[in-house]
Short mmCIF file of C-alpha atoms and ligand atoms in Angstrom, two decimals:
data_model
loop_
_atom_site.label_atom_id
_atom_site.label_comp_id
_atom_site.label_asym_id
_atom_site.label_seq_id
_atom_site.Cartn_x
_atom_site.Cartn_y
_atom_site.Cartn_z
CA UNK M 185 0.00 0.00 0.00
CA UNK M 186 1.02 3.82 -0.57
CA UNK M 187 0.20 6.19 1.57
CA UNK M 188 0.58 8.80 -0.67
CA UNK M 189 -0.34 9.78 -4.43
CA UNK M 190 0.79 8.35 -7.21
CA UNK M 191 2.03 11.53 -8.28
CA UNK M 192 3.65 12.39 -5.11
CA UNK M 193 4.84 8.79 -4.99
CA UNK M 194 6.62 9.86 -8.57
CA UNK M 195 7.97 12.83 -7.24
CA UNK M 196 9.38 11.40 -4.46
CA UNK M 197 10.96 8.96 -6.12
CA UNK M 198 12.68 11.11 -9.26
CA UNK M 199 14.17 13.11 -6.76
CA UNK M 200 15.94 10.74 -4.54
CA UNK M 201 18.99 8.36 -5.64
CA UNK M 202 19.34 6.58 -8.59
CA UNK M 203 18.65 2.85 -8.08
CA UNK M 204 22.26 0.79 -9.00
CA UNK M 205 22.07 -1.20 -12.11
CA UNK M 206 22.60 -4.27 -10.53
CA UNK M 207 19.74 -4.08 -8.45
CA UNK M 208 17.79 -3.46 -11.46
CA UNK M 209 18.92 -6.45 -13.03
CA UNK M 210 17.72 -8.11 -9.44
CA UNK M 211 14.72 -6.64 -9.79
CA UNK M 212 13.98 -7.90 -13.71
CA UNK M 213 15.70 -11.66 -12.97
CA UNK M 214 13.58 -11.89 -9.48
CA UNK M 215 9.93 -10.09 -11.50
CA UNK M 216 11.48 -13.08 -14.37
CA UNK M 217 11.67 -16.37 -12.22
CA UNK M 218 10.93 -16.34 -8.59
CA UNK M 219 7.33 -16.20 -6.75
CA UNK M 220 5.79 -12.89 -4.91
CA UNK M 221 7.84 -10.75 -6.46
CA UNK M 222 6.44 -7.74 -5.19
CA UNK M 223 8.07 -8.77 -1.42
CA UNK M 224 11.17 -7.21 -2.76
CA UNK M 225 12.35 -3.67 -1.32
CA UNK M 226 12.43 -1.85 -4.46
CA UNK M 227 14.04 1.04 -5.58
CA UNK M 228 12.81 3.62 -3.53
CA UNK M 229 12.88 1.68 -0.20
CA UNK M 230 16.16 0.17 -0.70
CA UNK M 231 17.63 4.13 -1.26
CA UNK M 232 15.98 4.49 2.24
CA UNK M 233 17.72 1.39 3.44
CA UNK M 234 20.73 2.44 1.89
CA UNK M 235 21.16 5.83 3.44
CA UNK M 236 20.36 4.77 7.04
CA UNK M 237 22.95 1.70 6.31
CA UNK M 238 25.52 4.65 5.29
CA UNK M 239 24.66 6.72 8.10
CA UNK M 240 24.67 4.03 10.90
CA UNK M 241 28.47 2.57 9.30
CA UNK M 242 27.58 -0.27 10.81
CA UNK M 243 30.43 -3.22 11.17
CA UNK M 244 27.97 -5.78 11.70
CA UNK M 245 24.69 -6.17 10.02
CA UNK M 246 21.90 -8.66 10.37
CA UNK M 247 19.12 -9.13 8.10
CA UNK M 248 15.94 -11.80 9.10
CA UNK M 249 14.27 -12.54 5.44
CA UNK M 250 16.23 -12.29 2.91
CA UNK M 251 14.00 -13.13 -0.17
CA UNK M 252 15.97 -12.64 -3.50
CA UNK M 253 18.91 -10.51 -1.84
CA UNK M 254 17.55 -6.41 -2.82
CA UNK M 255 17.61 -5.05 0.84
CA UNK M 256 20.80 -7.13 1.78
CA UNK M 257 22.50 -5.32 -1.11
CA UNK M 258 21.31 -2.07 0.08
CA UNK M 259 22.07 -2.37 3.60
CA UNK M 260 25.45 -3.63 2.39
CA UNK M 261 26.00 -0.17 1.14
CA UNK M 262 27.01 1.19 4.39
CA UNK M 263 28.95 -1.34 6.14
CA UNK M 264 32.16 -0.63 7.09
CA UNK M 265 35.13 -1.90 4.84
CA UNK M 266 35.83 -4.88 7.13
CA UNK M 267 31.98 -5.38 8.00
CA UNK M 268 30.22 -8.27 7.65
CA UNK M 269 26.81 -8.82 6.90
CA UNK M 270 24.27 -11.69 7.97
CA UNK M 271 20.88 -12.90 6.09
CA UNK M 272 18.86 -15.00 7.27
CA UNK M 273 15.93 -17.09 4.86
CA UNK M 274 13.87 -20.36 5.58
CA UNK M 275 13.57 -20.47 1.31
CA UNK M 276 16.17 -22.83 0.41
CA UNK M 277 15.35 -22.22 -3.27
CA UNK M 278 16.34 -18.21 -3.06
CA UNK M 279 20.08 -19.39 -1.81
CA UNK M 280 21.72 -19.75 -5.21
CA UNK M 281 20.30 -16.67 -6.41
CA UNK M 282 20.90 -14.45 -3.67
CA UNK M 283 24.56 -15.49 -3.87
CA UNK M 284 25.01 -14.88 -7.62
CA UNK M 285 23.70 -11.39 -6.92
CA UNK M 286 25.82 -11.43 -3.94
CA UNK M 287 28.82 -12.38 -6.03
CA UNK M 288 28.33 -10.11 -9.06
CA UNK M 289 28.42 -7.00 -6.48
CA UNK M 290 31.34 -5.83 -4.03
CA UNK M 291 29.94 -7.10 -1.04
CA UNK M 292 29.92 -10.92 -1.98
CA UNK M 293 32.66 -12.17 0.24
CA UNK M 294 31.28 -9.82 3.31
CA UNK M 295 27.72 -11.64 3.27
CA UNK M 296 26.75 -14.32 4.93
CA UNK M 297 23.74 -16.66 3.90
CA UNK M 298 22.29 -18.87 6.91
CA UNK M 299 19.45 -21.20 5.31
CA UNK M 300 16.88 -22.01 8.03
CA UNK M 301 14.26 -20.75 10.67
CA UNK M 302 15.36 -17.51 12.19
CA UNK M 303 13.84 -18.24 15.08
CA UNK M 304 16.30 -21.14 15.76
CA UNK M 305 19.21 -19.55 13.55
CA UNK M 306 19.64 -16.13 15.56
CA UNK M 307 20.42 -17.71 18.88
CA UNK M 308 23.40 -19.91 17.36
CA UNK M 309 24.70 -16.64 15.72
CA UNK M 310 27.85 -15.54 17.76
CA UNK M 311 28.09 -12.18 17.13
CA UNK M 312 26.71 -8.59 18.08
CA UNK M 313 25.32 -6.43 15.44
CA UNK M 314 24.92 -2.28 15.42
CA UNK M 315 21.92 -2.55 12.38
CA UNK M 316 19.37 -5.25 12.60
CA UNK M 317 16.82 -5.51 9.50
CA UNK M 318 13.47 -7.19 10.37
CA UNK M 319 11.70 -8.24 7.49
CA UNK M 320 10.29 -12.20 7.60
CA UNK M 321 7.27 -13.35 8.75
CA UNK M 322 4.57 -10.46 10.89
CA UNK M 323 4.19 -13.58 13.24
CA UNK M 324 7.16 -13.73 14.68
CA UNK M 325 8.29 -10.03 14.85
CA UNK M 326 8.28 -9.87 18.67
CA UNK M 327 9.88 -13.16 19.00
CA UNK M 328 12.54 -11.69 16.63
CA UNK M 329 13.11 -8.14 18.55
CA UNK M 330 13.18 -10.16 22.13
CA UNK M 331 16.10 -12.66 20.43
CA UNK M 332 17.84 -10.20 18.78
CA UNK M 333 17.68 -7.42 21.59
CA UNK M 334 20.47 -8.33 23.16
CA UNK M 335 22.84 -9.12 20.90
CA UNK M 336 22.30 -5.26 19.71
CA UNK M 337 25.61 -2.84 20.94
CA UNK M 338 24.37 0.66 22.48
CA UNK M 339 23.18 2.85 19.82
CA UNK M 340 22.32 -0.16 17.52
CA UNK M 341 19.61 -0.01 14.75
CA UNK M 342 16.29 -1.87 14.44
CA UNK M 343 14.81 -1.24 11.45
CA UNK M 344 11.16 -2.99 11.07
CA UNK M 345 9.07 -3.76 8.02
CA UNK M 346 5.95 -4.07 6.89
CA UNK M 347 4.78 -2.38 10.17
CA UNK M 348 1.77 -0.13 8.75
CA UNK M 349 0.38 -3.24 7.10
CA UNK M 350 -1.35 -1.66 3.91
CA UNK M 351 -3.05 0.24 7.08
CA UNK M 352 -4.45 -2.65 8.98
CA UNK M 353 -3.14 -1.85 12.02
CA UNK M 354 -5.95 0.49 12.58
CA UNK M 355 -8.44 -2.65 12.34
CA UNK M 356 -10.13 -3.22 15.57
CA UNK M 357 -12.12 -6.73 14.01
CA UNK M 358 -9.76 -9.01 12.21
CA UNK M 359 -10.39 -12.14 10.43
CA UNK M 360 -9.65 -15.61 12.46
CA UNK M 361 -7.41 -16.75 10.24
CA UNK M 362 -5.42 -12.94 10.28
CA UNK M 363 -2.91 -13.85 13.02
CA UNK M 364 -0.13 -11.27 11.37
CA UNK M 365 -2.31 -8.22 12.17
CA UNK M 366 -2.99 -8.80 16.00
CA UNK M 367 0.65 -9.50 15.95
CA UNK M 368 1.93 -6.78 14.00
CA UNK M 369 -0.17 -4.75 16.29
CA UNK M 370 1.30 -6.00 19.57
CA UNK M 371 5.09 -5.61 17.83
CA UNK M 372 4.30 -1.71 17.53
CA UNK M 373 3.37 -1.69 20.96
CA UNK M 374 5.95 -3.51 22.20
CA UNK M 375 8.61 -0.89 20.38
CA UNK M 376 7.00 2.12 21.67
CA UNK M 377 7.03 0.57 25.47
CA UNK M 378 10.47 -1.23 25.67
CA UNK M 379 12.44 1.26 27.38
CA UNK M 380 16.12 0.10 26.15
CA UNK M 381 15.20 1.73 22.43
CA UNK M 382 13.90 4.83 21.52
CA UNK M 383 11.40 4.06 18.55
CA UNK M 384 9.93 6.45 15.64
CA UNK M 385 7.33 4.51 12.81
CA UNK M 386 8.41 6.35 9.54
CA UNK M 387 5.06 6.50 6.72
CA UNK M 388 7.73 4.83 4.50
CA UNK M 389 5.96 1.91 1.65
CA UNK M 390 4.22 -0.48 3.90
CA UNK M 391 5.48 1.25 6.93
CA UNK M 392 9.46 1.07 8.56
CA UNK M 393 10.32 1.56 12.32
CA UNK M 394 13.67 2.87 13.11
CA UNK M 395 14.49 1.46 17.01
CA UNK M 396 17.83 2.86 18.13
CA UNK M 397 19.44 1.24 21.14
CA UNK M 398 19.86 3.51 24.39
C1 LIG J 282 9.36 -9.85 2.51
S1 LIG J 282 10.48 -11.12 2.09
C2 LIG J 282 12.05 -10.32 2.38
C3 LIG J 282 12.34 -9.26 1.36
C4 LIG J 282 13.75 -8.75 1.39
N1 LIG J 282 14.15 -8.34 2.72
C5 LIG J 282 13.87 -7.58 0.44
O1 LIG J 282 13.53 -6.47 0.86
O2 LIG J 282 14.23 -7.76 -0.73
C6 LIG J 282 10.35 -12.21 3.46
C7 LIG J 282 11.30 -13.40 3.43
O3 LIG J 282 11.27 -13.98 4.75
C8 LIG J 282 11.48 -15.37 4.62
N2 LIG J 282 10.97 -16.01 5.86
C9 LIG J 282 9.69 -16.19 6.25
N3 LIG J 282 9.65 -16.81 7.44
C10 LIG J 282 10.93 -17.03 7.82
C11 LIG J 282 11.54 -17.62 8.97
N4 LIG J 282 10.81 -18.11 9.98
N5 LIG J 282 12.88 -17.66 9.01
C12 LIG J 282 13.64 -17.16 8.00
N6 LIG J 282 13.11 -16.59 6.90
C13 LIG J 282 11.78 -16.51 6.81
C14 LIG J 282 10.70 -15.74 3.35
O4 LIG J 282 11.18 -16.95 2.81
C15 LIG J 282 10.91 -14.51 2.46
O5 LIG J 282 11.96 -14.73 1.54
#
């Protein structure tokens, strides 16, 4: 969902950064052969991504949901020369791809694919991180944040997805089957109460939360 105009959306979009040619050839290969491609980042969002990377410099990054690679590539962007960068998928069929795009761009020998659950992969990961990208299944958000929370150095970045959800967040009466709303819901809340991060929701695509570490 957009939040804004189309127009507006346009404008917005012609007057930020240029989106890199390899991601564009992401973009056409994942639209081309892979399933949902619309869960990508995209251009616009992944400038966004790219920019906080850059202004965070993180030296450790971890990504949960890595899909066909976009967001790891633009996160990427602002690690540190020696950084390293985690992604996470349960999709074993996305591994070969994300690591030819991986490959093809500077990054390749910095990122790290881990094939599995997140929820059982992020414990077994020894290392801290200062940027954390949340972007897998609405379900398990809070489960995410409370296993990731403290392996986060002071002054570390959250960064949430999908938060807004195209605006359901507002719903008070749900569907039975809907569990990522309710949840999705209870994540926001849980961000704006947790007292070890300061938390702002940005109107950004489907909605981003930047979390910074106190
Ligand atoms: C929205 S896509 C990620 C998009 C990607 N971050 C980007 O912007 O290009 C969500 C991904 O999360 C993965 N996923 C879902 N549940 C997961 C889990 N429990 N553990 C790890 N990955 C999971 C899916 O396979 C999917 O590729």
């Amino acid at each position: 969902m957009h939040f804004l105009s189309d127009d507006l959306d346009q404008y917005i979009v012609q007057h930020s950064e240029n989106e890199p040619e390899l991601l564009q050839q992401l973009t056409r290969e994942t639209y081309q052969k892979i399933l949902q491609p619309r869960m990508l980042s995209g251009h616009y969002q992944g400038r966004v991504l790219s920019i906080l990377s850059k202004l965070v410099s993180p030296k450790s990054i971890l990504e949960i949901g890595t899909y066909t690679g976009y967001s790891a590539l633009c996160l990427a962007e602002g690690m540190q020369p020696k950084g390293e960068l985690h992604t996470i998928d349960i999709n074993e069929e996305l591994y070969d791809f994300q690591r030819k795009y991986f490959d093809l761009s500077p990054y390749g020998k910095q990122i790290h694919q881990h094939l599995g659950n997140a929820l059982e992969i992020i414990p077994k990961l020894n290392t801290t991180f200062d940027l954390v990208f949340i972007d897998a299944d609405k379900d398990n958000y809070t489960k995410y944040f409370k296993l990731i929370i403290d392996k986060l150095n002071s002054g570390g970045i959250i960064l949430s997805d999908n938060v807004l959800w195209s605006g359901k967040v507002l719903d008070t009466k749900f569907k039975k089957e809907d569990t990522s709303t309710p949840a999705l819901i209870e994540y926001n809340k849980l961000l704006k109460k947790d007292p070890r991060v300061e938390t702002v929701v940005l109107p950004i695509r489907d909605g981003l939360t930047i979390s910074r570490m106190i």
